[in-house]
Short mmCIF file of C-alpha atoms and ligand atoms in Angstrom, two decimals:
data_model
loop_
_atom_site.label_atom_id
_atom_site.label_comp_id
_atom_site.label_asym_id
_atom_site.label_seq_id
_atom_site.Cartn_x
_atom_site.Cartn_y
_atom_site.Cartn_z
CA MET A 534 151.45 195.01 88.91
CA GLU A 535 154.87 193.83 90.11
CA GLN A 536 154.10 195.06 93.38
CA HIS A 537 150.98 193.22 93.74
CA ILE A 538 152.70 189.89 92.38
CA LYS A 539 155.39 190.37 94.98
CA LYS A 540 152.93 190.83 97.61
CA LEU A 541 150.94 187.62 96.63
CA GLU A 542 154.32 185.80 96.41
CA GLN A 543 155.07 186.68 100.01
CA GLN A 544 151.91 184.96 100.96
CA ALA A 545 152.21 182.04 98.49
CA ARG A 546 155.69 181.26 99.84
CA LYS A 547 154.19 180.03 102.96
CA LEU A 548 153.39 176.92 101.09
CA GLU A 549 156.97 176.06 100.89
CA THR A 550 158.25 174.90 104.20
CA SER A 551 161.75 175.52 105.54
CA THR A 552 164.12 172.77 106.68
CA LYS A 553 163.37 173.50 110.27
CA GLU A 554 159.67 173.47 109.77
CA ARG A 555 160.02 170.11 107.83
CA LYS A 556 162.03 168.38 110.54
CA SER A 557 159.66 169.53 113.18
CA LEU A 558 156.57 168.29 111.22
CA LEU A 559 158.22 164.95 110.41
CA LYS A 560 159.26 164.53 114.08
CA GLN A 561 155.88 165.14 115.26
CA ALA A 562 154.23 162.77 112.71
CA THR A 563 156.79 160.07 113.54
CA ASP A 564 156.22 160.52 117.26
CA TYR A 565 152.66 160.06 116.51
CA GLY A 566 153.23 156.93 114.54
CA GLU A 567 155.54 155.44 117.23
CA ASP A 568 152.89 156.05 119.95
CA PHE A 569 150.20 154.45 117.73
CA LEU A 570 152.39 151.48 117.00
CA SER A 571 153.87 150.92 120.43
CA SER A 572 150.53 150.98 122.07
CA LEU A 573 148.73 148.97 119.38
CA ALA A 574 148.92 145.60 121.21
CA GLN A 575 147.06 147.02 124.29
CA LYS A 576 144.51 148.71 122.06
CA PRO A 577 141.05 147.30 121.36
CA ALA A 578 140.30 146.05 117.90
CA TYR A 579 136.95 148.03 117.82
CA VAL A 580 135.78 151.08 119.70
CA ASP A 581 131.96 151.53 119.85
CA SER A 582 131.87 155.28 120.60
CA GLU A 583 129.20 157.69 121.27
CA SER A 584 130.56 160.58 119.22
CA MET A 585 131.80 158.63 116.31
CA GLY A 586 134.53 161.09 115.37
CA LYS A 587 132.17 164.20 115.26
CA GLY A 588 134.96 166.24 116.88
CA VAL A 589 136.62 166.66 113.31
CA TYR A 590 134.02 169.22 112.52
CA GLU A 591 135.30 171.36 115.30
CA LEU A 592 138.25 172.06 112.90
CA PRO A 593 136.78 173.83 109.98
CA PHE A 594 139.00 175.23 107.20
CA GLU A 595 139.83 178.72 107.91
CA GLU A 596 141.96 181.67 106.42
CA LYS A 597 144.41 181.39 109.38
CA PRO A 598 146.77 178.55 109.93
CA LYS A 599 146.36 175.95 112.91
CA ASP A 600 148.92 174.23 114.97
CA PHE A 601 149.91 170.63 114.12
CA ASP A 602 150.02 169.32 117.67
CA HIS A 603 146.39 170.31 117.94
CA LEU A 604 145.62 168.75 114.70
CA LEU A 605 147.44 165.43 115.71
CA ALA A 606 145.51 165.45 119.03
CA VAL A 607 142.22 165.63 117.18
CA LEU A 608 143.29 162.88 114.79
CA LYS A 609 144.10 160.83 117.94
CA SER A 610 140.70 161.14 119.49
CA GLU A 611 138.33 161.55 116.60
CA VAL A 612 140.01 159.42 113.83
CA ASP A 613 142.20 156.91 115.24
CA LYS A 614 140.10 155.82 118.12
CA PRO A 615 136.39 155.38 116.96
CA GLY A 616 135.34 152.24 114.93
CA LEU A 617 137.50 149.50 113.73
CA ASN A 618 141.37 149.47 114.04
CA PRO A 619 142.46 147.68 110.90
CA ALA A 620 146.07 147.92 112.17
CA SER A 621 145.34 145.61 114.92
CA GLY A 622 146.29 141.88 115.01
CA LYS A 623 143.02 141.31 116.84
CA HIS A 624 141.03 142.41 113.84
CA ALA A 625 139.68 139.20 112.09
CA GLY A 626 136.52 140.45 110.62
CA TYR A 627 135.50 141.07 106.81
CA ILE A 628 138.91 140.67 105.05
CA PRO A 629 141.60 142.38 107.32
CA GLY A 630 143.98 144.95 105.92
CA GLY A 631 147.62 145.45 106.72
CA GLY A 632 149.72 148.63 106.99
CA LEU A 633 153.39 147.78 106.54
CA TYR A 634 155.59 150.53 107.85
CA PRO A 635 158.03 150.72 104.87
CA SER A 636 154.89 151.44 102.74
CA ALA A 637 154.17 154.51 104.92
CA ILE A 638 157.73 155.54 104.18
CA ALA A 639 157.38 154.86 100.36
CA ASP A 640 154.30 157.04 100.29
CA TYR A 641 156.12 159.76 102.17
CA LEU A 642 158.96 159.61 99.48
CA ALA A 643 156.48 159.27 96.75
CA ALA A 644 154.60 162.37 97.86
CA VAL A 645 157.68 164.45 98.56
CA THR A 646 159.34 163.97 95.25
CA ASN A 647 155.81 163.58 93.48
CA ARG A 648 157.12 161.88 90.38
CA TYR A 649 154.43 161.68 87.59
CA THR A 650 153.61 157.89 86.97
CA GLY A 651 150.90 158.17 84.47
CA VAL A 652 153.33 158.07 81.54
CA PHE A 653 156.68 156.46 80.98
CA PHE A 654 158.15 159.61 79.37
CA SER A 655 157.72 161.75 82.55
CA SER A 656 159.07 159.33 85.06
CA PRO A 657 160.61 156.22 83.36
CA GLY A 658 162.22 154.86 86.59
CA ALA A 659 159.13 155.09 88.51
CA VAL A 660 156.89 153.46 85.77
CA ARG A 661 159.68 150.68 85.55
CA ILE A 662 159.15 150.30 89.38
CA GLU A 663 155.41 149.87 88.94
CA ASN A 664 155.90 147.48 85.89
CA MET A 665 158.26 145.52 87.87
CA CYS A 666 155.50 144.95 90.67
CA ILE A 667 153.04 144.03 87.83
CA ARG A 668 155.41 141.47 86.43
CA TRP A 669 156.20 139.83 89.66
CA MET A 670 152.44 139.49 90.14
CA ASN A 671 152.00 138.14 86.55
CA ASP A 672 154.80 135.62 87.31
CA LEU A 673 153.01 134.58 90.52
CA ILE A 674 149.61 133.98 88.62
CA GLY A 675 151.68 132.08 85.94
CA TYR A 676 150.94 134.32 82.94
CA PRO A 677 153.45 134.44 80.06
CA LYS A 678 155.47 137.16 78.85
CA GLY A 679 153.37 139.74 77.09
CA ALA A 680 151.08 139.68 80.13
CA SER A 681 150.25 143.27 81.31
CA GLY A 682 148.31 145.13 84.19
CA ASN A 683 147.68 147.97 86.34
CA LEU A 684 148.10 149.14 89.89
CA THR A 685 144.72 150.27 91.03
CA SER A 686 143.36 151.73 94.12
CA GLY A 687 141.82 148.40 94.93
CA GLY A 688 140.03 145.28 93.73
CA SER A 689 136.79 147.01 92.89
CA ILE A 690 138.30 149.02 90.22
CA ALA A 691 140.53 146.09 89.06
CA ASN A 692 137.38 144.05 88.53
CA LEU A 693 135.84 147.00 86.66
CA ILE A 694 138.83 147.37 84.33
CA ALA A 695 138.76 143.60 83.62
CA LEU A 696 135.10 143.56 82.80
CA VAL A 697 135.54 146.38 80.55
CA ALA A 698 138.59 144.69 78.78
CA ALA A 699 136.45 141.60 78.34
CA ARG A 700 133.52 143.64 76.89
CA ASP A 701 135.70 145.36 74.43
CA ASP A 702 137.59 142.10 73.42
CA SER A 703 134.30 140.68 72.56
CA ASP A 704 132.46 141.81 69.38
CA ILE A 705 129.36 142.87 71.16
CA LYS A 706 127.73 146.05 70.51
CA ALA A 707 125.35 148.03 72.83
CA LYS A 708 122.28 146.48 71.07
CA ASP A 709 123.64 143.06 72.12
CA PHE A 710 124.11 144.03 75.84
CA SER A 711 120.73 142.65 76.82
CA GLN A 712 121.63 139.25 75.32
CA SER A 713 124.99 138.92 77.15
CA VAL A 714 125.69 136.72 80.01
CA ILE A 715 128.13 137.03 82.77
CA TYR A 716 128.49 133.68 84.76
CA THR A 717 129.53 133.64 88.46
CA THR A 718 128.21 132.40 91.77
CA GLN A 719 126.16 133.94 94.36
CA GLN A 720 129.12 134.25 96.58
CA VAL A 721 130.63 136.68 94.09
CA HIS A 722 131.89 140.18 95.57
CA HIS A 723 129.16 142.83 95.24
CA CYS A 724 131.67 145.16 93.49
CA VAL A 725 131.31 142.92 90.49
CA VAL A 726 127.59 143.75 90.17
CA LYS A 727 128.58 147.46 90.54
CA ALA A 728 131.17 147.04 87.76
CA ILE A 729 128.67 145.38 85.56
CA LYS A 730 126.43 148.58 86.12
CA PHE A 731 129.47 150.91 85.36
CA ALA A 732 130.43 148.90 82.20
CA GLY A 733 126.95 149.71 80.92
CA LEU A 734 125.96 146.15 81.09
CA ARG A 735 123.03 146.67 83.52
CA GLU A 736 120.70 144.95 81.03
CA ALA A 737 122.98 142.00 80.67
CA THR A 738 122.08 138.70 82.68
CA LEU A 739 124.18 137.89 85.58
CA GLN A 740 123.88 134.11 85.95
CA THR A 741 124.59 132.69 89.19
CA ILE A 742 125.68 129.10 88.85
CA PRO A 743 124.90 126.64 91.60
CA MET A 744 127.55 125.89 94.21
CA ASP A 745 128.77 122.67 95.89
CA SER A 746 128.66 121.93 99.60
CA ARG A 747 131.70 124.05 99.84
CA PHE A 748 130.23 127.05 98.07
CA ARG A 749 132.41 126.61 94.90
CA MET A 750 131.05 127.03 91.50
CA LYS A 751 129.60 123.64 90.00
CA THR A 752 131.47 123.32 86.71
CA ASP A 753 128.86 120.82 85.12
CA ALA A 754 126.28 123.27 85.83
CA LEU A 755 128.43 126.04 84.39
CA GLU A 756 128.96 124.12 81.07
CA GLU A 757 125.29 123.11 80.77
CA GLN A 758 124.25 126.73 81.34
CA ILE A 759 126.54 128.16 78.78
CA LYS A 760 125.46 125.50 76.08
CA ALA A 761 121.63 126.31 77.01
CA ASP A 762 122.50 129.95 76.73
CA ARG A 763 124.17 129.72 73.29
CA LYS A 764 121.19 127.51 71.97
CA ASP A 765 118.82 130.25 73.01
CA GLY A 766 120.88 132.95 71.06
CA LEU A 767 122.33 134.53 74.26
CA ILE A 768 126.05 135.63 74.13
CA PRO A 769 128.26 134.17 77.02
CA LEU A 770 130.46 137.12 77.73
CA THR A 771 132.71 136.33 80.74
CA ILE A 772 133.07 133.84 83.61
CA PHE A 773 133.81 135.67 86.95
CA ALA A 774 135.35 133.13 89.26
CA SER A 775 136.47 133.67 92.79
CA ALA A 776 139.87 132.66 94.31
CA GLY A 777 138.93 133.15 97.79
CA THR A 778 135.38 134.53 98.24
CA THR A 779 135.28 137.27 100.72
CA ASP A 780 132.41 135.85 102.78
CA LEU A 781 133.52 132.26 103.00
CA GLY A 782 136.95 131.97 101.52
CA ALA A 783 135.87 129.58 98.93
CA VAL A 784 138.00 129.11 95.81
CA ASP A 785 136.03 127.95 92.74
CA PRO A 786 137.57 125.14 90.61
CA LEU A 787 139.71 127.36 88.53
CA ASN A 788 141.39 124.33 86.43
CA LYS A 789 137.87 123.02 85.22
CA ILE A 790 136.58 126.58 84.64
CA GLY A 791 139.63 127.33 82.65
CA ASP A 792 139.04 124.38 80.41
CA ILE A 793 135.31 125.32 79.90
CA ALA A 794 136.15 128.83 79.05
CA ASN A 795 138.74 127.71 76.63
CA ARG A 796 136.16 125.31 74.96
CA HIS A 797 133.59 127.87 74.61
CA ASN A 798 135.92 130.78 73.96
CA ILE A 799 134.70 133.05 76.77
CA TRP A 800 136.79 135.51 78.74
CA PHE A 801 137.78 134.08 82.02
CA HIS A 802 138.38 136.44 85.04
CA VAL A 803 139.54 135.25 88.51
CA ASP A 804 138.67 137.58 91.32
CA ALA A 805 141.68 136.79 93.53
CA ALA A 806 141.49 140.19 95.44
CA TYR A 807 141.54 138.43 98.74
CA GLY A 808 143.17 135.04 98.07
CA GLY A 809 145.71 135.59 95.34
CA PHE A 810 148.95 136.23 97.51
CA PHE A 811 148.25 132.78 98.94
CA LEU A 812 149.97 131.51 95.69
CA LEU A 813 153.20 132.40 97.54
CA THR A 814 152.38 129.32 99.53
CA ASP A 815 152.47 125.54 98.54
CA HIS A 816 148.91 125.18 99.65
CA GLY A 817 147.65 128.25 97.90
CA LYS A 818 149.33 127.01 94.62
CA GLU A 819 147.40 123.94 95.01
CA VAL A 820 144.01 125.19 95.64
CA MET A 821 144.34 127.74 93.02
CA SER A 822 145.87 125.65 90.45
CA GLY A 823 144.46 126.59 87.04
CA ILE A 824 144.57 130.29 87.67
CA GLU A 825 146.98 130.70 84.89
CA LYS A 826 144.29 129.49 82.42
CA SER A 827 142.45 132.74 83.19
CA ASP A 828 142.32 135.82 80.85
CA SER A 829 142.69 138.39 83.64
CA ALA A 830 143.02 138.43 87.45
CA THR A 831 142.39 140.81 90.18
CA ILE A 832 144.68 140.64 93.26
CA ASP A 833 144.87 143.13 96.23
CA PRO A 834 148.26 143.95 97.66
CA HIS A 835 146.38 145.78 100.43
CA LYS A 836 144.95 142.43 101.39
CA GLY A 837 147.46 139.69 101.01
CA LEU A 838 150.51 141.54 100.73
CA PHE A 839 149.53 143.73 103.87
CA LEU A 840 150.02 147.06 102.27
CA PRO A 841 147.96 149.92 103.66
CA TYR A 842 144.74 150.60 101.80
CA GLY A 843 144.81 151.98 98.31
CA SER A 844 146.66 149.03 96.54
CA GLY A 845 144.84 146.64 94.14
CA ALA A 846 146.07 145.22 90.89
CA LEU A 847 144.44 143.92 87.78
CA LEU A 848 146.61 141.59 85.77
CA VAL A 849 145.82 140.64 81.97
CA LYS A 850 147.29 137.56 80.23
CA ASP A 851 147.34 139.25 76.73
CA GLY A 852 148.56 142.67 77.69
CA LYS A 853 147.60 144.06 74.18
CA LYS A 854 143.84 143.46 75.07
CA LEU A 855 144.08 145.67 77.94
CA TYR A 856 145.93 148.32 75.90
CA ASP A 857 143.16 148.17 73.12
CA SER A 858 140.56 148.61 75.73
CA GLN A 859 142.03 151.53 77.72
CA HIS A 860 144.39 153.34 75.43
CA MET A 861 143.42 156.95 74.27
CA SER A 862 145.58 159.69 72.53
CA ALA A 863 145.25 163.28 73.25
CA ASN A 864 146.93 166.26 71.39
CA TYR A 865 148.41 167.75 74.65
CA LEU A 866 150.28 164.44 75.32
CA GLN A 867 152.13 164.35 72.08
CA ASP A 868 155.50 164.85 73.53
CA THR A 869 155.02 161.70 75.55
CA TYR A 870 154.53 159.45 72.65
CA LYS A 871 158.22 159.37 71.78
CA ALA A 872 159.20 157.35 74.78
CA THR A 873 157.88 153.72 74.24
CA GLN A 874 160.16 151.31 75.87
CA GLU A 875 157.65 150.48 78.58
CA ALA A 876 153.87 150.58 78.89
CA SER A 877 152.50 153.63 80.45
CA PRO A 878 149.91 153.01 83.17
CA ALA A 879 147.63 155.73 81.54
CA ASP A 880 147.34 153.40 78.69
CA LEU A 881 146.16 150.54 80.68
CA SER A 882 143.59 152.15 83.01
CA PRO A 883 141.13 154.95 83.05
CA GLU A 884 143.60 157.18 85.22
CA LEU A 885 145.85 159.65 84.10
CA SER A 886 147.38 161.69 86.92
CA LYS A 887 147.77 159.00 89.81
CA HIS A 888 149.59 158.23 92.97
CA PHE A 889 152.91 156.50 92.57
CA ARG A 890 151.57 153.36 93.96
CA GLY A 891 154.25 151.02 92.98
CA LEU A 892 156.84 152.43 95.55
CA ARG A 893 154.57 151.24 98.45
CA MET A 894 154.77 147.74 97.09
CA TRP A 895 158.47 147.82 95.77
CA LEU A 896 160.01 149.18 99.02
CA PRO A 897 158.78 146.23 101.51
CA LEU A 898 159.51 143.67 99.12
CA GLN A 899 162.85 144.96 98.71
CA LEU A 900 163.69 145.70 102.35
CA PHE A 901 162.11 142.50 103.70
CA GLY A 902 162.70 140.23 100.84
CA VAL A 903 159.85 137.76 99.77
CA GLN A 904 160.44 135.19 102.50
CA PRO A 905 158.80 136.63 105.41
CA PHE A 906 155.72 137.29 103.27
CA ARG A 907 155.37 133.72 102.42
CA ALA A 908 156.01 132.90 106.13
CA ALA A 909 153.39 135.16 107.12
CA LEU A 910 150.77 133.80 104.69
CA GLU A 911 151.45 130.26 105.64
CA GLU A 912 151.14 131.26 109.36
CA LYS A 913 147.76 132.74 108.45
CA LEU A 914 146.56 129.51 106.92
CA LEU A 915 147.58 127.49 109.82
CA LEU A 916 146.18 129.97 112.40
CA THR A 917 142.78 129.53 110.73
CA ARG A 918 143.01 125.58 110.76
CA TYR A 919 144.15 126.09 114.60
CA PHE A 920 141.14 128.09 115.18
CA TYR A 921 138.84 125.66 113.25
CA ASP A 922 139.99 122.95 115.18
CA LYS A 923 139.97 124.54 118.72
CA ILE A 924 136.52 126.30 118.21
CA GLN A 925 134.75 122.77 118.01
CA ASP A 926 136.00 122.08 121.46
CA ILE A 927 133.12 124.55 122.56
CA ASP A 928 129.93 122.49 123.13
CA GLY A 929 127.33 123.77 120.80
CA ILE A 930 129.46 125.17 118.18
CA GLU A 931 128.64 124.17 114.74
CA VAL A 932 131.34 124.97 111.91
CA GLY A 933 131.22 125.43 108.25
CA PRO A 934 133.31 123.27 105.81
CA ASP A 935 137.07 123.16 106.32
CA PRO A 936 138.62 126.35 105.63
CA GLU A 937 140.14 126.53 102.16
CA LEU A 938 142.14 129.58 102.86
CA SER A 939 142.00 131.91 105.94
CA VAL A 940 138.44 132.28 106.46
CA ALA A 941 136.35 130.09 108.70
CA PHE A 942 132.76 130.32 109.68
CA PHE A 943 130.81 128.98 112.62
CA ARG A 944 127.74 129.50 114.71
CA TYR A 945 126.61 128.66 118.22
CA VAL A 946 123.41 126.51 118.61
CA PRO A 947 121.96 127.28 122.04
CA ASP A 948 120.15 124.63 123.99
CA SER A 949 116.97 126.56 123.38
CA GLY A 950 115.82 129.54 121.57
CA ASP A 951 116.37 130.83 118.11
CA PRO A 952 119.97 130.31 116.94
CA ASN A 953 119.99 133.49 114.67
CA THR A 954 118.96 135.68 117.63
CA PHE A 955 121.68 134.14 119.71
CA ASN A 956 124.48 134.49 117.21
CA LYS A 957 123.27 138.06 116.38
CA LYS A 958 123.60 138.75 120.14
CA LEU A 959 126.97 137.11 120.31
CA VAL A 960 128.65 139.16 117.40
CA ASN A 961 127.06 142.48 119.01
CA GLU A 962 128.62 141.48 122.35
CA ILE A 963 131.88 140.94 120.90
CA HIS A 964 131.82 144.33 119.19
CA ARG A 965 130.68 146.14 122.37
CA ASP A 966 133.63 144.42 124.25
CA GLY A 967 135.94 145.42 121.51
CA ARG A 968 139.03 143.52 122.38
CA VAL A 969 138.78 141.40 119.31
CA PHE A 970 136.68 141.96 116.17
CA LEU A 971 134.81 139.34 114.19
CA SER A 972 132.03 139.91 111.61
CA SER A 973 129.01 137.99 110.78
CA THR A 974 127.25 136.95 107.70
CA HIS A 975 124.05 135.01 106.63
CA LEU A 976 123.72 132.02 104.40
CA ASN A 977 120.23 130.86 103.23
CA GLY A 978 118.73 132.66 106.31
CA THR A 979 121.19 131.24 108.73
CA ILE A 980 123.54 133.66 110.65
CA TYR A 981 127.19 132.70 111.08
CA LEU A 982 130.28 134.37 112.55
CA ARG A 983 133.39 134.54 110.59
CA LEU A 984 136.96 134.60 111.41
CA ALA A 985 139.22 136.07 108.53
CA VAL A 986 142.98 135.95 109.44
CA LEU A 987 144.84 138.12 107.08
CA ASN A 988 146.55 141.02 109.21
CA PHE A 989 150.36 140.32 109.24
CA ARG A 990 150.08 141.24 113.11
CA THR A 991 147.72 138.40 113.80
CA HIS A 992 149.56 135.62 115.62
CA LEU A 993 148.78 132.50 117.77
CA GLU A 994 148.33 134.69 120.90
CA ASP A 995 145.59 136.63 119.12
CA ILE A 996 143.71 133.60 117.92
CA ASP A 997 143.79 132.30 121.59
CA LEU A 998 142.38 135.56 122.90
CA ILE A 999 139.62 135.38 120.16
CA LEU A 1000 138.78 131.89 121.36
CA SER A 1001 138.71 132.88 124.96
CA VAL A 1002 136.57 136.03 124.26
CA LEU A 1003 134.12 133.67 122.23
CA ARG A 1004 133.95 131.23 125.23
CA GLU A 1005 133.39 134.00 127.63
CA LYS A 1006 130.60 135.70 125.60
CA ILE A 1007 128.90 132.29 124.87
CA ASN A 1008 128.76 131.64 128.53
CA LEU A 1009 127.45 135.07 129.19
CA LEU A 1010 124.54 134.89 126.86
CA GLU A 1011 123.74 131.12 127.45
C1 LIG B 1415 137.88 142.99 98.87
C2 LIG B 1415 137.41 142.32 97.76
C3 LIG B 1415 137.07 142.83 96.58
C4 LIG B 1415 136.87 144.41 96.66
O1 LIG B 1415 138.27 145.01 96.64
P1 LIG B 1415 138.55 146.47 97.29
O2 LIG B 1415 139.99 146.46 97.35
O3 LIG B 1415 137.97 146.44 98.59
O4 LIG B 1415 138.08 147.45 96.24
C5 LIG B 1415 136.68 142.26 95.44
N1 LIG B 1415 136.69 140.97 95.45
C6 LIG B 1415 137.01 140.14 96.50
C7 LIG B 1415 137.12 138.60 96.44
C8 LIG B 1415 137.44 140.87 97.73
O5 LIG B 1415 137.88 139.92 98.80
#
C-alpha cells in the first residue's frame, strides 16, 4: 500500500508548481494582460464574428497536460475577441462594467492564499476587510451603526437576499403568499421578478405603479394602491424602488417613497445596483436623497465602482433582520462559534464557502484613494449631458427626458418610413461596425437607442467617436 501511495503522490505532486514554473506562468499571464490592455484603445467594442468562440471546443480536457502558450493563444482568438468587449471605453450599451487592474491583482492574491472568508473564525482579518467594505457602503447610503450587509456575486443575488429578508421580517406564512403584494414600476430590473419566484412568492402580486413622464414611480398612485390593497385584505409586503433603472437611468422619488413605506410599515428596498455609487457625487446625493430611509439597498461595485464582474452588495439598515433571515447553525461548524467579534458572511447570505470578494474592492480603494472614483463618476454624469446636448444637433434626432444619471435615450425619426425599422437598422449597423457599442430598448412599442456611460475608460474622445459613428450611420441609412 505504501508503494502505491507513494506512486500516486508522485503524480499528485504535479499539482504543486515550482518557483520557476510559477514565475513563468505569471510572466506569460501578465504579458498577455499587457498586450490586451495596451492595444485596447485600438480594439473594437464589439466583434460580430462568424465562429463565435467555437474554437474553445478544440481543447477538450485530456489526461495529458497542455502548453500555456497554446491555451493563451486560444483565449485570445476565441474568448477575448468575439462579442462585446466590456473592458473597452467605447462600450456604452446596457450598463457597462469596469475591470480595475488592482482588482485583478487582488483576485490573484486572494486565490493564491485562498483565505476562507465564510466565517470570522477562520480568517478574521479577511472578514474584517469585507466588513470594512460593507460599512463604507452603508455610510455612503446613510445607514446608521447596526447596519449590515453582504458582498454578493452581483445585484441579482443581492435583490434576492433582500426580498427573502423582507419576507422573513414580515409575519406572513406560505398560506398568505397569494395575498401579498410587492410594489414596483414597470421599469424594475427583471432579476426582481426572478427573485420573487425564487423566494417562493410566485403567487404574490407584483403591482406595477404608474410612472411620471420621466419614468419615475408616481408616489400618490403608490399610496392609493397600498390603501386600496389593505382595504381589500391584501398584505403589502415590500416596495422595490429603483435608484437608476437599467433601461433609462430613472431614479424613483426615494424621499417620498420612504415616507409612505414608514407610514404604512412596509419594507422599503432600493435597487441601486446601477446608480448607487453616484452617491459619491453631489448630484447623485441630490437625486437619491431619501435613500437612507430604505430598509435595504442593492449596490453593484462591478458597475459604479468599476470592479471586474462578480461584485455586488446587499446592505441592510437593521443588520439583525438580515442575520435572522440568513443565519443557520450546523454541528460541524461548532468550533467557529467562539469567534464572535465580527459578523460572518455565512450568517448573512446563502453562501458558505466563497471567494474573498472584499479584497478586489479594498485594494483599489486603498491604492487609488476615493477621490479618482468620485471624479470618474462626475465625469460620467457630465459626459452623458454632453452627449445629450450634442446629439440634438443632428436633424431628426428625438431625445428622451434629461438624463438623471448616466443613461440617455434617443431615436432618429426619418423623413419617411417607419421609425422603428430605421432605428433597428441603425443599432444593427452600429454593431456590425463595432468601433463603438450602443444598445437599444423599446418603450410602449417605440424603439430607442441608449447610451449608458459607466466604464471608467470612457472619456470625451470616446463620446465624440460615438457621436461621429452615429452621424455616419444615419447618413448611410437615410
Ligand atoms: C445590473 C442591474 C441588476 C442586476 O445586477 P447583476 O449584478 O447583473 O446581477 C439589478 N438591478 C439593476 C437596476 C441593475 O442595473
